[in-house]
Short mmCIF file of C-alpha atoms in Angstrom, two decimals:
data_model
loop_
_atom_site.label_atom_id
_atom_site.label_comp_id
_atom_site.label_asym_id
_atom_site.label_seq_id
_atom_site.Cartn_x
_atom_site.Cartn_y
_atom_site.Cartn_z
CA UNK V 81 -126.75 -176.83 57.70
CA UNK V 82 -128.96 -177.41 54.68
CA UNK V 83 -131.73 -174.88 54.29
CA UNK V 84 -133.04 -171.62 55.71
CA UNK V 85 -136.02 -169.32 55.17
CA UNK V 86 -135.45 -165.56 55.05
CA UNK V 87 -138.37 -163.10 55.35
CA UNK V 88 -138.01 -159.36 54.69
CA UNK V 89 -140.19 -156.39 53.79
CA UNK V 90 -137.17 -154.28 52.73
CA UNK V 91 -135.65 -156.73 50.25
CA UNK V 92 -137.26 -155.08 47.22
CA UNK V 93 -137.67 -151.61 48.71
CA UNK V 94 -135.90 -148.48 47.41
CA UNK V 95 -132.10 -148.73 47.78
CA UNK V 96 -131.69 -147.08 51.18
CA UNK V 97 -129.62 -148.25 54.13
CA UNK V 98 -132.21 -150.70 55.44
CA UNK V 99 -132.54 -152.34 52.03
CA UNK V 100 -128.77 -152.63 51.71
CA UNK V 101 -128.60 -154.33 55.09
CA UNK V 102 -131.49 -156.69 54.29
CA UNK V 103 -129.87 -157.82 51.06
CA UNK V 104 -126.49 -158.13 52.75
CA UNK V 105 -127.96 -160.38 55.42
CA UNK V 106 -129.42 -162.69 52.80
CA UNK V 107 -126.09 -162.89 50.96
CA UNK V 108 -124.31 -163.76 54.21
CA UNK V 109 -126.80 -166.50 54.99
CA UNK V 110 -126.49 -167.91 51.47
CA UNK V 111 -122.71 -168.10 51.87
CA UNK V 112 -123.14 -170.17 55.02
CA UNK V 113 -126.03 -172.49 54.14
CA UNK V 114 -126.37 -174.88 51.23
CA UNK V 115 -129.76 -173.51 50.23
CA UNK V 116 -131.92 -170.51 51.10
CA UNK V 117 -135.33 -169.14 50.21
CA UNK V 118 -136.27 -165.48 50.55
CA UNK V 119 -139.84 -164.32 51.04
CA UNK V 120 -140.03 -160.73 49.83
CA UNK V 121 -143.03 -158.92 51.30
CA UNK V 122 -144.21 -156.36 48.76
CA UNK V 123 -145.94 -153.16 49.80
CA UNK V 124 -148.68 -151.32 47.98
CA UNK V 125 -146.61 -149.87 45.14
CA UNK V 126 -143.84 -152.47 44.83
CA UNK V 127 -143.65 -154.55 41.66
CA UNK V 128 -142.69 -158.20 41.75
CA UNK V 129 -139.16 -158.78 40.49
CA UNK V 130 -138.53 -162.48 39.76
CA UNK V 131 -135.30 -163.84 41.19
CA UNK V 132 -134.01 -167.39 41.78
CA UNK V 133 -134.85 -168.63 45.26
CA UNK V 134 -137.33 -165.80 45.91
CA UNK V 135 -141.03 -165.96 46.68
CA UNK V 136 -142.90 -162.66 46.43
CA UNK V 137 -145.82 -162.25 48.84
CA UNK V 138 -148.11 -159.28 48.45
CA UNK V 139 -148.29 -157.69 51.92
CA UNK V 140 -150.88 -155.13 50.75
CA UNK V 141 -154.02 -156.70 49.22
CA UNK V 142 -156.67 -153.99 49.44
CA UNK V 143 -157.69 -150.92 51.41
CA UNK V 144 -160.01 -153.13 53.43
CA UNK V 145 -157.31 -155.67 54.35
CA UNK V 146 -154.96 -152.82 55.24
CA UNK V 147 -157.58 -151.26 57.50
CA UNK V 148 -158.34 -154.62 59.12
CA UNK V 149 -154.60 -155.15 59.60
CA UNK V 150 -154.32 -151.82 61.40
CA UNK V 151 -157.20 -152.66 63.73
CA UNK V 152 -156.03 -156.22 64.42
CA UNK V 153 -152.43 -155.23 65.08
CA UNK V 154 -150.63 -156.35 61.92
CA UNK V 155 -150.25 -153.06 60.03
CA UNK V 156 -147.40 -151.01 61.49
CA UNK V 157 -145.91 -147.68 60.52
CA UNK V 158 -142.90 -149.50 59.07
CA UNK V 159 -144.63 -151.74 56.56
CA UNK V 160 -147.88 -153.10 55.14
CA UNK V 161 -148.98 -156.48 56.46
CA UNK V 162 -152.27 -158.34 56.47
CA UNK V 163 -153.80 -161.66 57.51
CA UNK V 164 -153.62 -162.99 53.94
CA UNK V 165 -149.86 -162.37 53.77
CA UNK V 166 -149.38 -163.99 57.17
CA UNK V 167 -151.31 -167.07 56.05
CA UNK V 168 -149.07 -167.37 52.98
CA UNK V 169 -145.96 -167.32 55.18
CA UNK V 170 -147.42 -169.88 57.59
CA UNK V 171 -148.28 -172.18 54.68
CA UNK V 172 -144.73 -171.93 53.29
CA UNK V 173 -143.28 -172.80 56.70
CA UNK V 174 -145.64 -175.78 57.10
CA UNK V 175 -144.80 -177.15 53.66
CA UNK V 176 -141.04 -176.62 53.86
CA UNK V 177 -138.12 -178.09 55.76
CA UNK V 178 -135.84 -175.46 57.28
CA UNK V 179 -132.88 -175.50 59.65
CA UNK V 180 -133.73 -171.99 60.81
CA UNK V 181 -135.88 -168.96 59.93
CA UNK V 182 -134.64 -165.37 59.78
CA UNK V 183 -137.11 -162.45 60.00
CA UNK V 184 -135.32 -159.29 58.90
CA UNK V 185 -137.55 -157.05 61.01
CA UNK V 186 -139.21 -157.23 64.40
CA UNK V 187 -142.72 -156.33 63.18
CA UNK V 188 -143.89 -159.90 62.55
CA UNK V 189 -144.20 -161.07 66.15
CA UNK V 190 -147.69 -162.52 65.74
CA UNK V 191 -146.47 -164.65 62.84
CA UNK V 192 -143.45 -165.82 64.85
CA UNK V 193 -145.70 -166.80 67.75
CA UNK V 194 -147.83 -168.96 65.43
CA UNK V 195 -144.78 -170.58 63.84
CA UNK V 196 -143.43 -171.56 67.26
CA UNK V 197 -146.79 -173.14 68.07
CA UNK V 198 -146.67 -175.67 65.21
CA UNK V 199 -142.92 -175.81 64.46
CA UNK V 200 -141.26 -175.17 67.85
CA UNK V 201 -138.13 -177.06 66.85
CA UNK V 202 -137.10 -174.51 64.19
CA UNK V 203 -134.85 -171.72 65.57
CA UNK V 204 -136.22 -168.28 64.69
CA UNK V 205 -133.90 -165.28 64.37
CA UNK V 206 -135.29 -161.73 64.41
CA UNK V 207 -133.22 -158.76 63.28
CA UNK V 208 -134.11 -155.37 64.80
CA UNK V 209 -133.43 -152.47 62.42
CA UNK V 210 -134.51 -150.29 65.35
CA UNK V 211 -135.67 -150.97 68.90
CA UNK V 212 -138.79 -148.95 69.62
CA UNK V 213 -139.52 -147.82 73.20
CA UNK V 214 -141.78 -150.24 75.00
CA UNK V 215 -144.52 -147.74 75.88
CA UNK V 216 -146.81 -145.78 73.59
CA UNK V 217 -146.34 -142.70 75.79
CA UNK V 218 -142.58 -142.70 75.10
CA UNK V 219 -143.15 -143.33 71.39
CA UNK V 220 -145.52 -140.37 71.29
CA UNK V 221 -142.94 -138.18 72.99
CA UNK V 222 -140.25 -139.10 70.46
CA UNK V 223 -142.38 -139.19 67.31
CA UNK V 224 -145.17 -136.69 67.92
CA UNK V 225 -144.59 -134.86 64.65
CA UNK V 226 -144.81 -138.07 62.62
CA UNK V 227 -148.03 -139.40 64.09
CA UNK V 228 -151.13 -138.21 62.29
CA UNK V 229 -154.61 -139.17 63.39
CA UNK V 230 -156.01 -142.33 64.93
CA UNK V 231 -154.63 -144.56 62.16
CA UNK V 232 -151.12 -143.23 62.71
CA UNK V 233 -151.43 -143.89 66.43
CA UNK V 234 -152.62 -147.43 65.75
CA UNK V 235 -149.63 -148.15 63.50
CA UNK V 236 -147.17 -147.14 66.21
CA UNK V 237 -149.09 -149.08 68.88
CA UNK V 238 -149.01 -152.10 66.57
CA UNK V 239 -145.24 -151.77 66.15
CA UNK V 240 -144.79 -151.89 69.93
CA UNK V 241 -147.04 -154.97 70.16
CA UNK V 242 -145.32 -156.82 67.33
CA UNK V 243 -141.87 -155.98 68.68
CA UNK V 244 -142.89 -157.38 72.07
CA UNK V 245 -144.19 -160.60 70.52
CA UNK V 246 -140.96 -160.96 68.56
CA UNK V 247 -138.90 -160.54 71.71
CA UNK V 248 -141.02 -163.07 73.61
CA UNK V 249 -141.13 -165.80 70.96
CA UNK V 250 -137.92 -165.50 68.92
CA UNK V 251 -135.05 -167.82 69.77
CA UNK V 252 -132.40 -165.22 68.89
CA UNK V 253 -132.79 -161.43 68.94
CA UNK V 254 -130.27 -159.90 66.52
CA UNK V 255 -129.32 -156.34 67.50
CA UNK V 256 -127.15 -153.71 65.85
CA UNK V 257 -125.24 -152.19 68.76
CA UNK V 258 -124.90 -151.82 72.52
CA UNK V 259 -127.35 -148.89 72.61
CA UNK V 260 -130.11 -151.02 71.10
CA UNK V 261 -129.13 -153.94 73.33
CA UNK V 262 -129.46 -151.77 76.43
CA UNK V 263 -132.90 -150.52 75.33
CA UNK V 264 -134.02 -154.06 74.48
CA UNK V 265 -132.81 -155.48 77.81
CA UNK V 266 -134.46 -152.66 79.78
CA UNK V 267 -137.83 -153.43 78.16
CA UNK V 268 -137.76 -157.23 77.79
CA UNK V 269 -135.05 -158.45 80.15
CA UNK V 270 -132.10 -160.72 79.46
CA UNK V 271 -133.15 -162.68 76.41
CA UNK V 272 -130.91 -164.43 73.93
CA UNK V 273 -129.12 -161.77 71.87
CA UNK V 274 -126.66 -161.70 69.01
CA UNK V 275 -124.77 -158.47 68.28
CA UNK V 276 -124.63 -158.03 64.51
CA UNK V 277 -123.44 -154.57 63.36
CA UNK V 278 -124.42 -152.89 60.10
CA UNK V 279 -122.72 -154.41 57.08
CA UNK V 280 -122.63 -153.64 53.37
CA UNK V 281 -121.94 -155.75 50.31
CA UNK V 282 -118.92 -154.23 48.61
CA UNK V 283 -120.44 -152.30 45.71
CA UNK V 284 -118.06 -149.32 45.74
CA UNK V 285 -116.41 -148.36 42.48
CA UNK V 286 -113.48 -146.50 44.00
CA UNK V 287 -111.84 -144.04 41.62
CA UNK V 288 -110.94 -140.94 43.66
CA UNK V 289 -111.44 -137.79 41.60
CA UNK V 290 -108.41 -135.61 41.02
CA UNK V 291 -108.42 -132.77 43.48
CA UNK V 292 -108.60 -129.24 42.08
CA UNK V 293 -106.67 -126.53 43.88
CA UNK V 294 -108.89 -124.56 46.26
CA UNK V 295 -111.61 -127.23 46.25
CA UNK V 296 -112.90 -129.00 49.36
CA UNK V 297 -115.99 -131.17 49.02
CA UNK V 298 -118.16 -132.42 51.88
CA UNK V 299 -120.82 -135.07 51.31
CA UNK V 300 -123.94 -136.27 53.13
CA UNK V 301 -126.39 -138.97 52.01
CA UNK V 302 -129.68 -139.95 53.64
CA UNK V 303 -133.43 -140.42 53.28
CA UNK V 304 -135.44 -137.20 53.24
CA UNK V 305 -138.31 -138.76 55.15
CA UNK V 306 -136.14 -139.44 58.19
CA UNK V 307 -136.34 -136.51 60.63
CA UNK V 308 -132.83 -136.91 62.12
CA UNK V 309 -131.34 -136.45 58.63
CA UNK V 310 -133.25 -133.23 58.01
CA UNK V 311 -132.59 -131.86 61.48
CA UNK V 312 -128.90 -132.75 61.29
CA UNK V 313 -128.25 -131.13 57.92
CA UNK V 314 -130.19 -127.99 58.82
CA UNK V 315 -128.15 -127.74 62.03
CA UNK V 316 -124.91 -128.18 60.10
CA UNK V 317 -125.90 -125.55 57.52
CA UNK V 318 -126.88 -123.11 60.24
CA UNK V 319 -124.16 -123.67 62.85
CA UNK V 320 -121.14 -124.92 60.92
CA UNK V 321 -121.20 -123.68 57.32
CA UNK V 322 -120.87 -119.94 58.13
CA UNK V 323 -117.69 -120.53 60.16
CA UNK V 324 -115.72 -122.82 57.84
CA UNK V 325 -113.45 -121.67 55.05
CA UNK V 326 -115.22 -120.48 51.87
CA UNK V 327 -113.73 -123.19 49.64
CA UNK V 328 -115.71 -125.82 51.56
CA UNK V 329 -118.84 -126.94 49.70
CA UNK V 330 -121.51 -129.42 50.75
CA UNK V 331 -123.40 -131.87 48.54
CA UNK V 332 -126.52 -133.50 50.00
CA UNK V 333 -128.08 -136.46 48.20
CA UNK V 334 -130.95 -138.84 48.98
CA UNK V 335 -134.52 -139.74 48.16
CA UNK V 336 -136.78 -136.76 48.95
CA UNK V 337 -133.95 -134.75 50.48
CA UNK V 338 -134.55 -132.07 47.84
CA UNK V 339 -138.28 -131.93 48.66
CA UNK V 340 -137.78 -131.79 52.41
CA UNK V 341 -135.07 -129.12 52.29
CA UNK V 342 -136.36 -126.88 49.51
CA UNK V 343 -137.90 -124.36 51.92
CA UNK V 344 -135.17 -124.43 54.59
CA UNK V 345 -133.68 -120.90 54.55
CA UNK V 346 -130.24 -121.99 55.76
CA UNK V 347 -130.11 -124.37 52.77
CA UNK V 348 -131.77 -122.60 49.85
CA UNK V 349 -130.02 -119.29 50.51
CA UNK V 350 -126.53 -120.83 50.71
CA UNK V 351 -124.80 -121.12 47.30
CA UNK V 352 -122.22 -123.47 48.81
CA UNK V 353 -124.82 -126.17 49.49
CA UNK V 354 -126.23 -128.36 46.71
CA UNK V 355 -129.15 -130.68 47.40
CA UNK V 356 -130.35 -133.47 45.11
CA UNK V 357 -132.90 -136.24 45.48
CA UNK V 358 -132.36 -139.83 44.46
CA UNK V 359 -129.44 -140.38 42.06
CA UNK V 360 -128.53 -143.34 39.87
CA UNK V 361 -125.10 -143.84 41.42
CA UNK V 362 -123.35 -142.59 44.54
CA UNK V 363 -119.89 -143.39 43.14
CA UNK V 364 -119.11 -139.92 41.72
CA UNK V 365 -120.26 -138.20 44.92
CA UNK V 366 -118.17 -140.37 47.20
CA UNK V 367 -115.15 -140.34 44.90
CA UNK V 368 -115.09 -136.53 44.73
CA UNK V 369 -115.67 -136.05 48.48
CA UNK V 370 -112.84 -134.93 50.76
CA UNK V 371 -114.89 -135.85 53.81
CA UNK V 372 -118.26 -137.46 54.59
CA UNK V 373 -120.17 -135.69 57.36
CA UNK V 374 -122.76 -137.38 59.59
CA UNK V 375 -124.24 -134.71 61.93
CA UNK V 376 -126.95 -136.95 63.41
CA UNK V 377 -128.11 -136.43 66.99
CA UNK V 378 -131.11 -138.75 67.35
CA UNK V 379 -132.67 -141.96 66.08
CA UNK V 380 -132.36 -145.64 66.93
CA UNK V 381 -130.44 -148.38 65.20
CA UNK V 382 -127.08 -147.90 63.52
CA UNK V 383 -126.18 -145.24 60.97
CA UNK V 384 -125.62 -147.31 57.81
CA UNK V 385 -124.24 -144.25 56.04
CA UNK V 386 -121.11 -144.61 58.21
CA UNK V 387 -120.53 -148.18 57.01
CA UNK V 388 -121.06 -147.05 53.44
CA UNK V 389 -118.52 -144.23 53.82
CA UNK V 390 -116.02 -146.73 55.23
CA UNK V 391 -116.65 -148.96 52.23
CA UNK V 392 -115.54 -146.09 49.97
CA UNK V 393 -112.49 -145.42 52.15
CA UNK V 394 -113.60 -141.90 53.07
CA UNK V 395 -112.56 -139.55 55.81
CA UNK V 396 -115.51 -139.21 58.21
CA UNK V 397 -116.61 -136.55 60.69
CA UNK V 398 -119.63 -137.67 62.72
CA UNK V 399 -121.37 -137.20 66.03
CA UNK V 400 -120.96 -139.74 68.80
CA UNK V 401 -124.60 -140.72 68.28
CA UNK V 402 -123.94 -141.54 64.62
CA UNK V 403 -120.85 -143.58 65.50
CA UNK V 404 -122.63 -145.77 68.05
CA UNK V 405 -121.84 -149.40 67.26
CA UNK V 406 -118.68 -148.67 65.27
CA UNK V 407 -115.22 -149.54 66.54
CA UNK V 408 -112.01 -147.69 65.75
CA UNK V 409 -113.60 -144.38 64.74
CA UNK V 410 -113.03 -142.32 67.89
CA UNK V 411 -110.85 -139.89 65.93
CA UNK V 412 -113.83 -139.11 63.67
CA UNK V 413 -116.06 -137.87 66.49
CA UNK V 414 -117.40 -134.29 66.45
CA UNK V 415 -120.21 -133.54 68.89
CA UNK V 416 -120.39 -129.74 68.66
CA UNK V 417 -120.35 -127.11 65.95
CA UNK V 418 -116.94 -126.05 67.23
CA UNK V 419 -115.63 -129.60 66.76
CA UNK V 420 -116.81 -129.74 63.15
CA UNK V 421 -115.50 -126.24 62.38
CA UNK V 422 -112.05 -126.90 63.81
CA UNK V 423 -111.64 -130.28 62.09
CA UNK V 424 -112.88 -129.12 58.69
CA UNK V 425 -110.75 -125.97 58.67
CA UNK V 426 -107.74 -128.03 59.72
CA UNK V 427 -108.31 -130.52 56.90
CA UNK V 428 -108.51 -127.67 54.40
CA UNK V 429 -105.36 -126.00 55.70
CA UNK V 430 -103.20 -129.13 55.99
CA UNK V 431 -104.65 -131.02 53.04
CA UNK V 432 -106.15 -134.50 52.98
CA UNK V 433 -106.37 -137.44 50.60
CA UNK V 434 -109.76 -138.34 49.14
CA UNK V 435 -109.07 -142.03 49.64
CA UNK V 436 -108.07 -143.17 53.12
CA UNK V 437 -106.87 -146.81 53.10
CA UNK V 438 -107.08 -147.00 56.90
CA UNK V 439 -110.85 -146.36 56.75
CA UNK V 440 -111.29 -148.91 53.99
CA UNK V 441 -109.41 -151.45 56.13
CA UNK V 442 -111.85 -150.90 59.02
CA UNK V 443 -114.69 -151.70 56.63
CA UNK V 444 -113.03 -154.85 55.34
CA UNK V 445 -112.18 -156.18 58.80
CA UNK V 446 -115.39 -155.30 60.65
CA UNK V 447 -118.33 -154.30 58.44
CA UNK V 448 -117.94 -156.22 55.19
CA UNK V 449 -119.90 -159.36 54.34
CA UNK V 450 -116.94 -161.70 54.99
CA UNK V 451 -116.45 -160.15 58.44
CA UNK V 452 -120.12 -160.59 59.37
CA UNK V 453 -120.18 -164.06 57.86
CA UNK V 454 -117.48 -165.13 60.31
CA UNK V 455 -119.52 -163.84 63.25
CA UNK V 456 -122.72 -165.60 62.19
CA UNK V 457 -121.00 -168.83 61.14
CA UNK V 458 -119.31 -169.13 64.53
CA UNK V 459 -122.56 -168.36 66.37
CA UNK V 460 -124.49 -171.01 64.45
CA UNK V 461 -121.71 -173.52 65.05
CA UNK V 462 -121.77 -172.85 68.80
CA UNK V 463 -125.57 -173.28 68.89
CA UNK V 464 -125.44 -176.47 66.85
CA UNK V 465 -127.57 -175.07 64.04
#
């Protein structure tokens, strides 16, 4: 294998889970192929950051192009995209020589369809960060609070259309877990799939903080704009916090988490809960945590915060929904308030280490870059790519 083209709208986005995965995918591909080029699609407020092997394409050109993109089906709720940006990508594909192309999102189906028309011999991979329901009615039912006005409705309708085009024209549909695979198969039938769980480049600076007597720290990290995060933490604060031992304290960190939780009574009136927005480094929070909690009950895709906690070798308590796609974590499952209460109180009473080598081992064997590299390398070998 000589050369590949990698296209992502999250590559230069804020450092959330999706961005971590996008960058991890590119690193994995670079370790397999001799040469790779990344096209980073920049949104309205993203600055170009020069990097070897990277081409920055402005996905937002003007208000007019954005509006036209929404009407013509290119602008989705996930990212800016316009005809000018698509033309740039098509030109790069025409002028280059690639063994395969990897789209790190499913919202570029119209572009994929055009590529397959003039370069049908190039295998196209599409990674699905989430699999959206196939009907607008179901999307409306699940996301009613997010959708505002006609433009918002158009963006969701466009996502469904682009996802369908990706499924129809991609050679390989790359999915996170069995839940997404089942949804995908129900909508689009048995098409070529590759299961590729969430993975993280190993960036953890592990230095477990010395434990102070009578201290028990719980930690949660997530984007404030993601409803399941807000709903999950508010549920935990309301249903679990009052019943666990008083030495248990919760730290919540993440972009806009402070803004979205500032008026929540179960949060602001509880002195044992601290909420912060974006922070420079997560190392001190993970290193001082006795347990990472993931009380998430809804949402598609795979909870990248679980992979990140494994990377730091942390004890984890999470709902079955949050653990979907992860192997070997059955003992971490807590689906009810009573489950969380019993497990947390037990950990406080019996004591627990802040670094759990067994959890770190699961990360290294299943969700690290070398582990995912082995999966993709073997798949490409089998397909003769």
